[in-house]
């Protein structure tokens, strides 16, 4: 996602107050320390402008959410949206997925959402795909034993690659569809910015849930 440098990005982020985790390491790696209750914690990696996390947190007030995004100027827009929503069960953090095992205790996260992750179509860049087996190992470490990844994308090449990676790494697949918007799983769907744009252009949306291997 190309984003113009935001004016006053640091001040705007600071104005979002306590929903912004400026240093996850301070939270002693236990994500429960970030929230005032013991509810389960789910993370979205690459949250973009935040439509999905706001919609999902509104539907699930008894779940805590942490939106992760590596581009500060994109995260500002998500943070402002969350702040304006008045939600108290969502926080944001500017960090990279590759750091997750340094930021969280093992087996501390209940679910990971990956929505419209960058496809990195060139094979020499495949290690950058967020469903590459190296990332799956990171997710396996931080997820609880019954943890899951919920993944959706319009990009069929990335989806096929991801299904292979999940299978090779022994993740169990469930609720697989190549056309989410015409499937039984649409009822609980929360759209992302990319999903609205690409489904509007006529692309079908692929979705799968992957359960952590034992
Ligand atoms: C194509 S956009 C999709 C945004 C949003 N999820 C949506 O569906 O509208 C992918 C987002 O993932 C973020 N991203 C890519 N790699 C990342 C990483 N390693 N760690 C954290 N965020 C990442 C990008 O900065 C970008 O905002």
JSON list of C-alpha atoms and ligand atoms in Angstrom, two decimals:
[
{"chain": "A", "resi": 1, "resn": "UNK", "atom": "CA", "xyz": [0.00, 0.00, 0.00]},
{"chain": "A", "resi": 2, "resn": "UNK", "atom": "CA", "xyz": [1.50, 3.34, -1.08]},
{"chain": "A", "resi": 3, "resn": "UNK", "atom": "CA", "xyz": [0.68, 6.11, 1.36]},
{"chain": "A", "resi": 4, "resn": "UNK", "atom": "CA", "xyz": [1.53, 9.79, 1.18]},
{"chain": "A", "resi": 5, "resn": "UNK", "atom": "CA", "xyz": [3.54, 10.93, 4.18]},
{"chain": "A", "resi": 6, "resn": "UNK", "atom": "CA", "xyz": [0.98, 12.07, 6.72]},
{"chain": "A", "resi": 7, "resn": "UNK", "atom": "CA", "xyz": [1.31, 15.54, 8.19]},
{"chain": "A", "resi": 8, "resn": "UNK", "atom": "CA", "xyz": [1.67, 15.52, 11.96]},
{"chain": "A", "resi": 9, "resn": "UNK", "atom": "CA", "xyz": [1.62, 11.69, 12.02]},
{"chain": "A", "resi": 10, "resn": "UNK", "atom": "CA", "xyz": [3.31, 11.48, 15.43]},
{"chain": "A", "resi": 11, "resn": "UNK", "atom": "CA", "xyz": [0.98, 14.05, 17.01]},
{"chain": "A", "resi": 12, "resn": "UNK", "atom": "CA", "xyz": [-2.10, 12.39, 15.51]},
{"chain": "A", "resi": 13, "resn": "UNK", "atom": "CA", "xyz": [-1.02, 9.01, 16.85]},
{"chain": "A", "resi": 14, "resn": "UNK", "atom": "CA", "xyz": [-0.31, 10.52, 20.28]},
{"chain": "A", "resi": 15, "resn": "UNK", "atom": "CA", "xyz": [-3.82, 12.04, 20.27]},
{"chain": "A", "resi": 16, "resn": "UNK", "atom": "CA", "xyz": [-5.25, 8.52, 20.07]},
{"chain": "A", "resi": 17, "resn": "UNK", "atom": "CA", "xyz": [-3.98, 8.05, 23.60]},
{"chain": "A", "resi": 18, "resn": "UNK", "atom": "CA", "xyz": [-4.05, 4.72, 25.35]},
{"chain": "A", "resi": 19, "resn": "UNK", "atom": "CA", "xyz": [-5.27, 2.66, 22.41]},
{"chain": "A", "resi": 20, "resn": "UNK", "atom": "CA", "xyz": [-1.74, 2.96, 20.97]},
{"chain": "A", "resi": 21, "resn": "UNK", "atom": "CA", "xyz": [0.86, 0.56, 22.32]},
{"chain": "A", "resi": 22, "resn": "UNK", "atom": "CA", "xyz": [4.07, 2.42, 21.62]},
{"chain": "A", "resi": 23, "resn": "UNK", "atom": "CA", "xyz": [6.37, -0.30, 22.93]},
{"chain": "A", "resi": 24, "resn": "UNK", "atom": "CA", "xyz": [4.99, -3.82, 23.10]},
{"chain": "A", "resi": 25, "resn": "UNK", "atom": "CA", "xyz": [8.11, -5.05, 24.89]},
{"chain": "A", "resi": 26, "resn": "UNK", "atom": "CA", "xyz": [7.06, -2.97, 27.90]},
{"chain": "A", "resi": 27, "resn": "UNK", "atom": "CA", "xyz": [3.93, -5.09, 28.16]},
{"chain": "A", "resi": 28, "resn": "UNK", "atom": "CA", "xyz": [6.08, -8.01, 29.39]},
{"chain": "A", "resi": 29, "resn": "UNK", "atom": "CA", "xyz": [5.08, -10.10, 26.40]},
{"chain": "A", "resi": 30, "resn": "UNK", "atom": "CA", "xyz": [1.77, -11.10, 27.91]},
{"chain": "A", "resi": 31, "resn": "UNK", "atom": "CA", "xyz": [-0.93, -9.56, 25.70]},
{"chain": "A", "resi": 32, "resn": "UNK", "atom": "CA", "xyz": [-3.41, -9.85, 28.58]},
{"chain": "A", "resi": 33, "resn": "UNK", "atom": "CA", "xyz": [-1.47, -7.05, 30.30]},
{"chain": "A", "resi": 34, "resn": "UNK", "atom": "CA", "xyz": [-2.66, -4.71, 27.56]},
{"chain": "A", "resi": 35, "resn": "UNK", "atom": "CA", "xyz": [-6.33, -5.04, 28.50]},
{"chain": "A", "resi": 36, "resn": "UNK", "atom": "CA", "xyz": [-8.24, -4.67, 31.78]},
{"chain": "A", "resi": 37, "resn": "UNK", "atom": "CA", "xyz": [-9.80, -8.15, 31.63]},
{"chain": "A", "resi": 38, "resn": "UNK", "atom": "CA", "xyz": [-8.95, -11.80, 30.93]},
{"chain": "A", "resi": 39, "resn": "UNK", "atom": "CA", "xyz": [-10.82, -12.07, 27.63]},
{"chain": "A", "resi": 40, "resn": "UNK", "atom": "CA", "xyz": [-9.20, -13.83, 24.70]},
{"chain": "A", "resi": 41, "resn": "UNK", "atom": "CA", "xyz": [-6.81, -11.84, 22.51]},
{"chain": "A", "resi": 42, "resn": "UNK", "atom": "CA", "xyz": [-6.85, -11.87, 18.72]},
{"chain": "A", "resi": 43, "resn": "UNK", "atom": "CA", "xyz": [-4.48, -9.98, 16.44]},
{"chain": "A", "resi": 44, "resn": "UNK", "atom": "CA", "xyz": [-4.82, -8.72, 12.88]},
{"chain": "A", "resi": 45, "resn": "UNK", "atom": "CA", "xyz": [-1.54, -8.47, 10.98]},
{"chain": "A", "resi": 46, "resn": "UNK", "atom": "CA", "xyz": [-1.44, -5.72, 8.34]},
{"chain": "A", "resi": 47, "resn": "UNK", "atom": "CA", "xyz": [-4.65, -4.01, 9.51]},
{"chain": "A", "resi": 48, "resn": "UNK", "atom": "CA", "xyz": [-4.50, -1.23, 6.91]},
{"chain": "A", "resi": 49, "resn": "UNK", "atom": "CA", "xyz": [-6.95, 1.59, 7.65]},
{"chain": "A", "resi": 50, "resn": "UNK", "atom": "CA", "xyz": [-8.82, -0.44, 10.28]},
{"chain": "A", "resi": 51, "resn": "UNK", "atom": "CA", "xyz": [-12.30, -1.15, 8.85]},
{"chain": "A", "resi": 52, "resn": "UNK", "atom": "CA", "xyz": [-12.06, -4.88, 9.62]},
{"chain": "A", "resi": 53, "resn": "UNK", "atom": "CA", "xyz": [-10.81, -4.54, 13.18]},
{"chain": "A", "resi": 54, "resn": "UNK", "atom": "CA", "xyz": [-13.46, -1.93, 14.05]},
{"chain": "A", "resi": 55, "resn": "UNK", "atom": "CA", "xyz": [-16.29, -4.01, 12.54]},
{"chain": "A", "resi": 56, "resn": "UNK", "atom": "CA", "xyz": [-15.05, -7.23, 14.14]},
{"chain": "A", "resi": 57, "resn": "UNK", "atom": "CA", "xyz": [-14.51, -5.64, 17.56]},
{"chain": "A", "resi": 58, "resn": "UNK", "atom": "CA", "xyz": [-18.02, -4.15, 17.47]},
{"chain": "A", "resi": 59, "resn": "UNK", "atom": "CA", "xyz": [-19.45, -7.61, 16.80]},
{"chain": "A", "resi": 60, "resn": "UNK", "atom": "CA", "xyz": [-17.34, -9.23, 19.55]},
{"chain": "A", "resi": 61, "resn": "UNK", "atom": "CA", "xyz": [-17.32, -6.96, 22.62]},
{"chain": "A", "resi": 62, "resn": "UNK", "atom": "CA", "xyz": [-16.09, -9.84, 24.83]},
{"chain": "A", "resi": 63, "resn": "UNK", "atom": "CA", "xyz": [-12.90, -10.33, 22.81]},
{"chain": "A", "resi": 64, "resn": "UNK", "atom": "CA", "xyz": [-9.79, -8.14, 22.87]},
{"chain": "A", "resi": 65, "resn": "UNK", "atom": "CA", "xyz": [-8.14, -7.16, 19.59]},
{"chain": "A", "resi": 66, "resn": "UNK", "atom": "CA", "xyz": [-4.71, -5.86, 18.72]},
{"chain": "A", "resi": 67, "resn": "UNK", "atom": "CA", "xyz": [-4.26, -4.39, 15.23]},
{"chain": "A", "resi": 68, "resn": "UNK", "atom": "CA", "xyz": [-0.70, -4.63, 13.93]},
{"chain": "A", "resi": 69, "resn": "UNK", "atom": "CA", "xyz": [0.61, -2.65, 10.97]},
{"chain": "A", "resi": 70, "resn": "UNK", "atom": "CA", "xyz": [4.17, -1.92, 9.97]},
{"chain": "A", "resi": 71, "resn": "UNK", "atom": "CA", "xyz": [3.50, 1.40, 8.19]},
{"chain": "A", "resi": 72, "resn": "UNK", "atom": "CA", "xyz": [3.03, 4.15, 10.76]},
{"chain": "A", "resi": 73, "resn": "UNK", "atom": "CA", "xyz": [1.13, 6.48, 8.43]},
{"chain": "A", "resi": 74, "resn": "UNK", "atom": "CA", "xyz": [-1.38, 3.73, 7.65]},
{"chain": "A", "resi": 75, "resn": "UNK", "atom": "CA", "xyz": [-1.78, 2.79, 11.30]},
{"chain": "A", "resi": 76, "resn": "UNK", "atom": "CA", "xyz": [-2.60, 6.42, 12.17]},
{"chain": "A", "resi": 77, "resn": "UNK", "atom": "CA", "xyz": [-5.75, 6.13, 10.08]},
{"chain": "A", "resi": 78, "resn": "UNK", "atom": "CA", "xyz": [-6.75, 2.88, 11.82]},
{"chain": "A", "resi": 79, "resn": "UNK", "atom": "CA", "xyz": [-6.01, 4.37, 15.25]},
{"chain": "A", "resi": 80, "resn": "UNK", "atom": "CA", "xyz": [-8.17, 7.44, 14.56]},
{"chain": "A", "resi": 81, "resn": "UNK", "atom": "CA", "xyz": [-11.01, 5.22, 13.34]},
{"chain": "A", "resi": 82, "resn": "UNK", "atom": "CA", "xyz": [-10.84, 3.07, 16.47]},
{"chain": "A", "resi": 83, "resn": "UNK", "atom": "CA", "xyz": [-10.68, 6.12, 18.72]},
{"chain": "A", "resi": 84, "resn": "UNK", "atom": "CA", "xyz": [-13.72, 7.67, 16.99]},
{"chain": "A", "resi": 85, "resn": "UNK", "atom": "CA", "xyz": [-15.65, 4.39, 17.39]},
{"chain": "A", "resi": 86, "resn": "UNK", "atom": "CA", "xyz": [-15.33, 4.56, 21.18]},
{"chain": "A", "resi": 87, "resn": "UNK", "atom": "CA", "xyz": [-14.40, 0.87, 21.30]},
{"chain": "A", "resi": 88, "resn": "UNK", "atom": "CA", "xyz": [-12.46, -0.16, 24.42]},
{"chain": "A", "resi": 89, "resn": "UNK", "atom": "CA", "xyz": [-11.52, -3.67, 23.27]},
{"chain": "A", "resi": 90, "resn": "UNK", "atom": "CA", "xyz": [-9.08, -2.67, 20.50]},
{"chain": "A", "resi": 91, "resn": "UNK", "atom": "CA", "xyz": [-5.50, -1.44, 20.61]},
{"chain": "A", "resi": 92, "resn": "UNK", "atom": "CA", "xyz": [-2.95, -0.84, 17.87]},
{"chain": "A", "resi": 93, "resn": "UNK", "atom": "CA", "xyz": [0.77, -1.31, 17.56]},
{"chain": "A", "resi": 94, "resn": "UNK", "atom": "CA", "xyz": [3.22, -0.33, 14.83]},
{"chain": "A", "resi": 95, "resn": "UNK", "atom": "CA", "xyz": [5.43, -3.37, 14.32]},
{"chain": "A", "resi": 96, "resn": "UNK", "atom": "CA", "xyz": [6.43, -6.05, 11.83]},
{"chain": "A", "resi": 97, "resn": "UNK", "atom": "CA", "xyz": [5.04, -9.60, 11.78]},
{"chain": "A", "resi": 98, "resn": "UNK", "atom": "CA", "xyz": [8.57, -10.97, 11.83]},
{"chain": "A", "resi": 99, "resn": "UNK", "atom": "CA", "xyz": [9.02, -9.58, 15.38]},
{"chain": "A", "resi": 100, "resn": "UNK", "atom": "CA", "xyz": [6.02, -11.34, 16.89]},
{"chain": "A", "resi": 101, "resn": "UNK", "atom": "CA", "xyz": [7.90, -13.98, 18.88]},
{"chain": "A", "resi": 102, "resn": "UNK", "atom": "CA", "xyz": [9.94, -11.19, 20.51]},
{"chain": "A", "resi": 103, "resn": "UNK", "atom": "CA", "xyz": [6.76, -9.32, 21.41]},
{"chain": "A", "resi": 104, "resn": "UNK", "atom": "CA", "xyz": [4.47, -12.08, 22.71]},
{"chain": "A", "resi": 105, "resn": "UNK", "atom": "CA", "xyz": [4.78, -15.04, 25.03]},
{"chain": "A", "resi": 106, "resn": "UNK", "atom": "CA", "xyz": [4.47, -18.46, 23.46]},
{"chain": "A", "resi": 107, "resn": "UNK", "atom": "CA", "xyz": [0.86, -19.68, 23.32]},
{"chain": "A", "resi": 108, "resn": "UNK", "atom": "CA", "xyz": [-0.60, -16.30, 24.29]},
{"chain": "A", "resi": 109, "resn": "UNK", "atom": "CA", "xyz": [-2.72, -15.42, 21.24]},
{"chain": "A", "resi": 110, "resn": "UNK", "atom": "CA", "xyz": [-6.09, -16.99, 20.41]},
{"chain": "A", "resi": 111, "resn": "UNK", "atom": "CA", "xyz": [-6.48, -16.07, 16.75]},
{"chain": "A", "resi": 112, "resn": "UNK", "atom": "CA", "xyz": [-4.63, -14.32, 13.94]},
{"chain": "A", "resi": 113, "resn": "UNK", "atom": "CA", "xyz": [-6.36, -12.55, 11.06]},
{"chain": "A", "resi": 114, "resn": "UNK", "atom": "CA", "xyz": [-4.52, -12.07, 7.77]},
{"chain": "A", "resi": 115, "resn": "UNK", "atom": "CA", "xyz": [-6.56, -9.98, 5.35]},
{"chain": "A", "resi": 116, "resn": "UNK", "atom": "CA", "xyz": [-5.46, -9.23, 1.80]},
{"chain": "A", "resi": 117, "resn": "UNK", "atom": "CA", "xyz": [-1.80, -9.61, 2.65]},
{"chain": "A", "resi": 118, "resn": "UNK", "atom": "CA", "xyz": [0.65, -8.26, 0.07]},
{"chain": "A", "resi": 119, "resn": "UNK", "atom": "CA", "xyz": [0.96, -11.00, -2.61]},
{"chain": "A", "resi": 120, "resn": "UNK", "atom": "CA", "xyz": [4.67, -10.59, -3.49]},
{"chain": "A", "resi": 121, "resn": "UNK", "atom": "CA", "xyz": [4.11, -12.34, -6.85]},
{"chain": "A", "resi": 122, "resn": "UNK", "atom": "CA", "xyz": [7.78, -12.83, -7.80]},
{"chain": "A", "resi": 123, "resn": "UNK", "atom": "CA", "xyz": [9.05, -16.18, -6.58]},
{"chain": "A", "resi": 124, "resn": "UNK", "atom": "CA", "xyz": [12.30, -14.61, -5.39]},
{"chain": "A", "resi": 125, "resn": "UNK", "atom": "CA", "xyz": [10.15, -12.64, -2.90]},
{"chain": "A", "resi": 126, "resn": "UNK", "atom": "CA", "xyz": [8.08, -15.56, -1.62]},
{"chain": "A", "resi": 127, "resn": "UNK", "atom": "CA", "xyz": [9.68, -15.45, 1.83]},
{"chain": "A", "resi": 128, "resn": "UNK", "atom": "CA", "xyz": [8.03, -12.04, 2.30]},
{"chain": "A", "resi": 129, "resn": "UNK", "atom": "CA", "xyz": [4.53, -13.50, 1.91]},
{"chain": "A", "resi": 130, "resn": "UNK", "atom": "CA", "xyz": [2.85, -13.51, 5.31]},
{"chain": "A", "resi": 131, "resn": "UNK", "atom": "CA", "xyz": [1.75, -17.13, 4.77]},
{"chain": "A", "resi": 132, "resn": "UNK", "atom": "CA", "xyz": [5.26, -18.37, 3.96]},
{"chain": "A", "resi": 133, "resn": "UNK", "atom": "CA", "xyz": [6.21, -21.33, 6.19]},
{"chain": "A", "resi": 134, "resn": "UNK", "atom": "CA", "xyz": [8.71, -19.16, 8.09]},
{"chain": "A", "resi": 135, "resn": "UNK", "atom": "CA", "xyz": [5.84, -16.90, 9.17]},
{"chain": "A", "resi": 136, "resn": "UNK", "atom": "CA", "xyz": [3.65, -19.94, 9.91]},
{"chain": "A", "resi": 137, "resn": "UNK", "atom": "CA", "xyz": [6.32, -21.08, 12.39]},
{"chain": "A", "resi": 138, "resn": "UNK", "atom": "CA", "xyz": [6.20, -17.67, 14.08]},
{"chain": "A", "resi": 139, "resn": "UNK", "atom": "CA", "xyz": [2.39, -17.83, 14.30]},
{"chain": "A", "resi": 140, "resn": "UNK", "atom": "CA", "xyz": [2.55, -21.41, 15.60]},
{"chain": "A", "resi": 141, "resn": "UNK", "atom": "CA", "xyz": [4.77, -20.24, 18.47]},
{"chain": "A", "resi": 142, "resn": "UNK", "atom": "CA", "xyz": [2.54, -17.40, 19.67]},
{"chain": "A", "resi": 143, "resn": "UNK", "atom": "CA", "xyz": [-0.82, -19.10, 19.10]},
{"chain": "A", "resi": 144, "resn": "UNK", "atom": "CA", "xyz": [-2.49, -21.16, 21.81]},
{"chain": "A", "resi": 145, "resn": "UNK", "atom": "CA", "xyz": [-2.84, -24.88, 21.10]},
{"chain": "A", "resi": 146, "resn": "UNK", "atom": "CA", "xyz": [-6.37, -24.42, 19.76]},
{"chain": "A", "resi": 147, "resn": "UNK", "atom": "CA", "xyz": [-5.40, -21.22, 17.93]},
{"chain": "A", "resi": 148, "resn": "UNK", "atom": "CA", "xyz": [-6.36, -20.44, 14.35]},
{"chain": "A", "resi": 149, "resn": "UNK", "atom": "CA", "xyz": [-5.47, -18.25, 11.42]},
{"chain": "A", "resi": 150, "resn": "UNK", "atom": "CA", "xyz": [-8.32, -16.73, 9.43]},
{"chain": "A", "resi": 151, "resn": "UNK", "atom": "CA", "xyz": [-7.05, -15.72, 6.01]},
{"chain": "A", "resi": 152, "resn": "UNK", "atom": "CA", "xyz": [-8.72, -14.04, 3.06]},
{"chain": "A", "resi": 153, "resn": "UNK", "atom": "CA", "xyz": [-7.47, -12.58, -0.19]},
{"chain": "A", "resi": 154, "resn": "UNK", "atom": "CA", "xyz": [-8.64, -11.79, -3.70]},
{"chain": "A", "resi": 155, "resn": "UNK", "atom": "CA", "xyz": [-5.27, -12.97, -5.05]},
{"chain": "A", "resi": 156, "resn": "UNK", "atom": "CA", "xyz": [-5.65, -16.57, -6.29]},
{"chain": "A", "resi": 157, "resn": "UNK", "atom": "CA", "xyz": [-1.89, -17.05, -6.72]},
{"chain": "A", "resi": 158, "resn": "UNK", "atom": "CA", "xyz": [-1.24, -16.08, -3.10]},
{"chain": "A", "resi": 159, "resn": "UNK", "atom": "CA", "xyz": [-4.18, -18.18, -1.93]},
{"chain": "A", "resi": 160, "resn": "UNK", "atom": "CA", "xyz": [-2.99, -21.33, -3.74]},
{"chain": "A", "resi": 161, "resn": "UNK", "atom": "CA", "xyz": [0.54, -20.80, -2.40]},
{"chain": "A", "resi": 162, "resn": "UNK", "atom": "CA", "xyz": [-0.85, -20.34, 1.12]},
{"chain": "A", "resi": 163, "resn": "UNK", "atom": "CA", "xyz": [-2.97, -23.51, 0.97]},
{"chain": "A", "resi": 164, "resn": "UNK", "atom": "CA", "xyz": [0.14, -25.46, 0.00]},
{"chain": "A", "resi": 165, "resn": "UNK", "atom": "CA", "xyz": [2.17, -23.91, 2.83]},
{"chain": "A", "resi": 166, "resn": "UNK", "atom": "CA", "xyz": [-0.57, -24.65, 5.37]},
{"chain": "A", "resi": 167, "resn": "UNK", "atom": "CA", "xyz": [-0.78, -28.26, 4.19]},
{"chain": "A", "resi": 168, "resn": "UNK", "atom": "CA", "xyz": [3.00, -28.77, 4.09]},
{"chain": "A", "resi": 169, "resn": "UNK", "atom": "CA", "xyz": [3.26, -27.44, 7.65]},
{"chain": "A", "resi": 170, "resn": "UNK", "atom": "CA", "xyz": [0.37, -29.65, 8.84]},
{"chain": "A", "resi": 171, "resn": "UNK", "atom": "CA", "xyz": [-2.18, -26.94, 9.58]},
{"chain": "A", "resi": 172, "resn": "UNK", "atom": "CA", "xyz": [-5.74, -28.28, 9.36]},
{"chain": "A", "resi": 173, "resn": "UNK", "atom": "CA", "xyz": [-7.92, -26.40, 6.90]},
{"chain": "A", "resi": 174, "resn": "UNK", "atom": "CA", "xyz": [-11.58, -25.61, 7.42]},
{"chain": "A", "resi": 175, "resn": "UNK", "atom": "CA", "xyz": [-14.33, -23.45, 5.89]},
{"chain": "A", "resi": 176, "resn": "UNK", "atom": "CA", "xyz": [-12.44, -23.11, 2.62]},
{"chain": "A", "resi": 177, "resn": "UNK", "atom": "CA", "xyz": [-14.11, -21.12, -0.14]},
{"chain": "A", "resi": 178, "resn": "UNK", "atom": "CA", "xyz": [-12.96, -19.61, -3.41]},
{"chain": "A", "resi": 179, "resn": "UNK", "atom": "CA", "xyz": [-16.00, -17.32, -3.49]},
{"chain": "A", "resi": 180, "resn": "UNK", "atom": "CA", "xyz": [-16.67, -15.97, -0.02]},
{"chain": "A", "resi": 181, "resn": "UNK", "atom": "CA", "xyz": [-19.32, -13.47, -1.09]},
{"chain": "A", "resi": 182, "resn": "UNK", "atom": "CA", "xyz": [-21.48, -16.22, -2.58]},
{"chain": "A", "resi": 183, "resn": "UNK", "atom": "CA", "xyz": [-20.87, -18.71, 0.22]},
{"chain": "A", "resi": 184, "resn": "UNK", "atom": "CA", "xyz": [-22.52, -19.68, 3.50]},
{"chain": "A", "resi": 185, "resn": "UNK", "atom": "CA", "xyz": [-19.63, -17.94, 5.35]},
{"chain": "A", "resi": 186, "resn": "UNK", "atom": "CA", "xyz": [-20.68, -14.49, 4.13]},
{"chain": "A", "resi": 187, "resn": "UNK", "atom": "CA", "xyz": [-23.19, -14.05, 6.97]},
{"chain": "A", "resi": 188, "resn": "UNK", "atom": "CA", "xyz": [-20.50, -13.23, 9.56]},
{"chain": "A", "resi": 189, "resn": "UNK", "atom": "CA", "xyz": [-18.12, -11.53, 7.15]},
{"chain": "A", "resi": 190, "resn": "UNK", "atom": "CA", "xyz": [-16.65, -8.11, 7.98]},
{"chain": "A", "resi": 191, "resn": "UNK", "atom": "CA", "xyz": [-15.30, -6.35, 4.88]},
{"chain": "A", "resi": 192, "resn": "UNK", "atom": "CA", "xyz": [-11.85, -4.80, 4.71]},
{"chain": "A", "resi": 193, "resn": "UNK", "atom": "CA", "xyz": [-10.96, -1.77, 2.56]},
{"chain": "A", "resi": 194, "resn": "UNK", "atom": "CA", "xyz": [-9.24, -3.98, -0.02]},
{"chain": "A", "resi": 195, "resn": "UNK", "atom": "CA", "xyz": [-12.11, -6.44, -0.02]},
{"chain": "A", "resi": 196, "resn": "UNK", "atom": "CA", "xyz": [-14.63, -3.69, -0.79]},
{"chain": "A", "resi": 197, "resn": "UNK", "atom": "CA", "xyz": [-12.43, -2.38, -3.59]},
{"chain": "A", "resi": 198, "resn": "UNK", "atom": "CA", "xyz": [-11.57, -5.70, -5.26]},
{"chain": "A", "resi": 199, "resn": "UNK", "atom": "CA", "xyz": [-14.97, -7.35, -4.88]},
{"chain": "A", "resi": 200, "resn": "UNK", "atom": "CA", "xyz": [-16.41, -4.14, -6.38]},
{"chain": "A", "resi": 201, "resn": "UNK", "atom": "CA", "xyz": [-14.14, -4.71, -9.38]},
{"chain": "A", "resi": 202, "resn": "UNK", "atom": "CA", "xyz": [-15.59, -8.21, -9.81]},
{"chain": "A", "resi": 203, "resn": "UNK", "atom": "CA", "xyz": [-12.84, -10.29, -8.17]},
{"chain": "A", "resi": 204, "resn": "UNK", "atom": "CA", "xyz": [-14.01, -13.26, -6.11]},
{"chain": "A", "resi": 205, "resn": "UNK", "atom": "CA", "xyz": [-12.68, -13.49, -2.59]},
{"chain": "A", "resi": 206, "resn": "UNK", "atom": "CA", "xyz": [-10.90, -16.59, -1.25]},
{"chain": "A", "resi": 207, "resn": "UNK", "atom": "CA", "xyz": [-11.07, -17.49, 2.44]},
{"chain": "A", "resi": 208, "resn": "UNK", "atom": "CA", "xyz": [-9.87, -20.26, 4.73]},
{"chain": "A", "resi": 209, "resn": "UNK", "atom": "CA", "xyz": [-9.45, -21.01, 8.43]},
{"chain": "A", "resi": 210, "resn": "UNK", "atom": "CA", "xyz": [-6.29, -22.91, 9.42]},
{"chain": "A", "resi": 211, "resn": "UNK", "atom": "CA", "xyz": [-5.95, -24.66, 12.78]},
{"chain": "A", "resi": 212, "resn": "UNK", "atom": "CA", "xyz": [-2.55, -24.81, 14.47]},
{"chain": "A", "resi": 213, "resn": "UNK", "atom": "CA", "xyz": [-0.87, -28.22, 14.17]},
{"chain": "A", "resi": 214, "resn": "UNK", "atom": "CA", "xyz": [-0.17, -30.17, 17.37]},
{"chain": "B", "resi": 1, "resn": "LIG", "atom": "C1", "xyz": [-2.65, -4.97, 0.84]},
{"chain": "B", "resi": 1, "resn": "LIG", "atom": "S1", "xyz": [-2.73, -4.17, 2.37]},
{"chain": "B", "resi": 1, "resn": "LIG", "atom": "C2", "xyz": [-4.28, -4.77, 3.06]},
{"chain": "B", "resi": 1, "resn": "LIG", "atom": "C3", "xyz": [-4.80, -3.90, 4.17]},
{"chain": "B", "resi": 1, "resn": "LIG", "atom": "C4", "xyz": [-6.07, -4.42, 4.87]},
{"chain": "B", "resi": 1, "resn": "LIG", "atom": "N1", "xyz": [-5.80, -5.65, 5.60]},
{"chain": "B", "resi": 1, "resn": "LIG", "atom": "C5", "xyz": [-7.20, -4.62, 3.91]},
{"chain": "B", "resi": 1, "resn": "LIG", "atom": "O1", "xyz": [-7.57, -5.77, 3.67]},
{"chain": "B", "resi": 1, "resn": "LIG", "atom": "O2", "xyz": [-7.76, -3.63, 3.42]},
{"chain": "B", "resi": 1, "resn": "LIG", "atom": "C6", "xyz": [-1.52, -5.06, 3.33]},
{"chain": "B", "resi": 1, "resn": "LIG", "atom": "C7", "xyz": [-1.12, -4.34, 4.60]},
{"chain": "B", "resi": 1, "resn": "LIG", "atom": "O3", "xyz": [-0.25, -5.19, 5.34]},
{"chain": "B", "resi": 1, "resn": "LIG", "atom": "C8", "xyz": [0.82, -4.42, 5.87]},
{"chain": "B", "resi": 1, "resn": "LIG", "atom": "N2", "xyz": [1.97, -5.35, 6.06]},
{"chain": "B", "resi": 1, "resn": "LIG", "atom": "C9", "xyz": [2.63, -5.99, 5.09]},
{"chain": "B", "resi": 1, "resn": "LIG", "atom": "N3", "xyz": [3.61, -6.75, 5.60]},
{"chain": "B", "resi": 1, "resn": "LIG", "atom": "C10", "xyz": [3.56, -6.57, 6.95]},
{"chain": "B", "resi": 1, "resn": "LIG", "atom": "C11", "xyz": [4.32, -7.09, 8.03]},
{"chain": "B", "resi": 1, "resn": "LIG", "atom": "N4", "xyz": [5.37, -7.92, 7.80]},
{"chain": "B", "resi": 1, "resn": "LIG", "atom": "N5", "xyz": [4.00, -6.74, 9.30]},
{"chain": "B", "resi": 1, "resn": "LIG", "atom": "C12", "xyz": [2.96, -5.87, 9.50]},
{"chain": "B", "resi": 1, "resn": "LIG", "atom": "N6", "xyz": [2.21, -5.34, 8.52]},
{"chain": "B", "resi": 1, "resn": "LIG", "atom": "C13", "xyz": [2.49, -5.69, 7.25]},
{"chain": "B", "resi": 1, "resn": "LIG", "atom": "C14", "xyz": [1.07, -3.37, 4.81]},
{"chain": "B", "resi": 1, "resn": "LIG", "atom": "O4", "xyz": [1.74, -2.25, 5.31]},
{"chain": "B", "resi": 1, "resn": "LIG", "atom": "C15", "xyz": [-0.35, -3.06, 4.36]},
{"chain": "B", "resi": 1, "resn": "LIG", "atom": "O5", "xyz": [-0.94, -2.00, 5.09]}
]
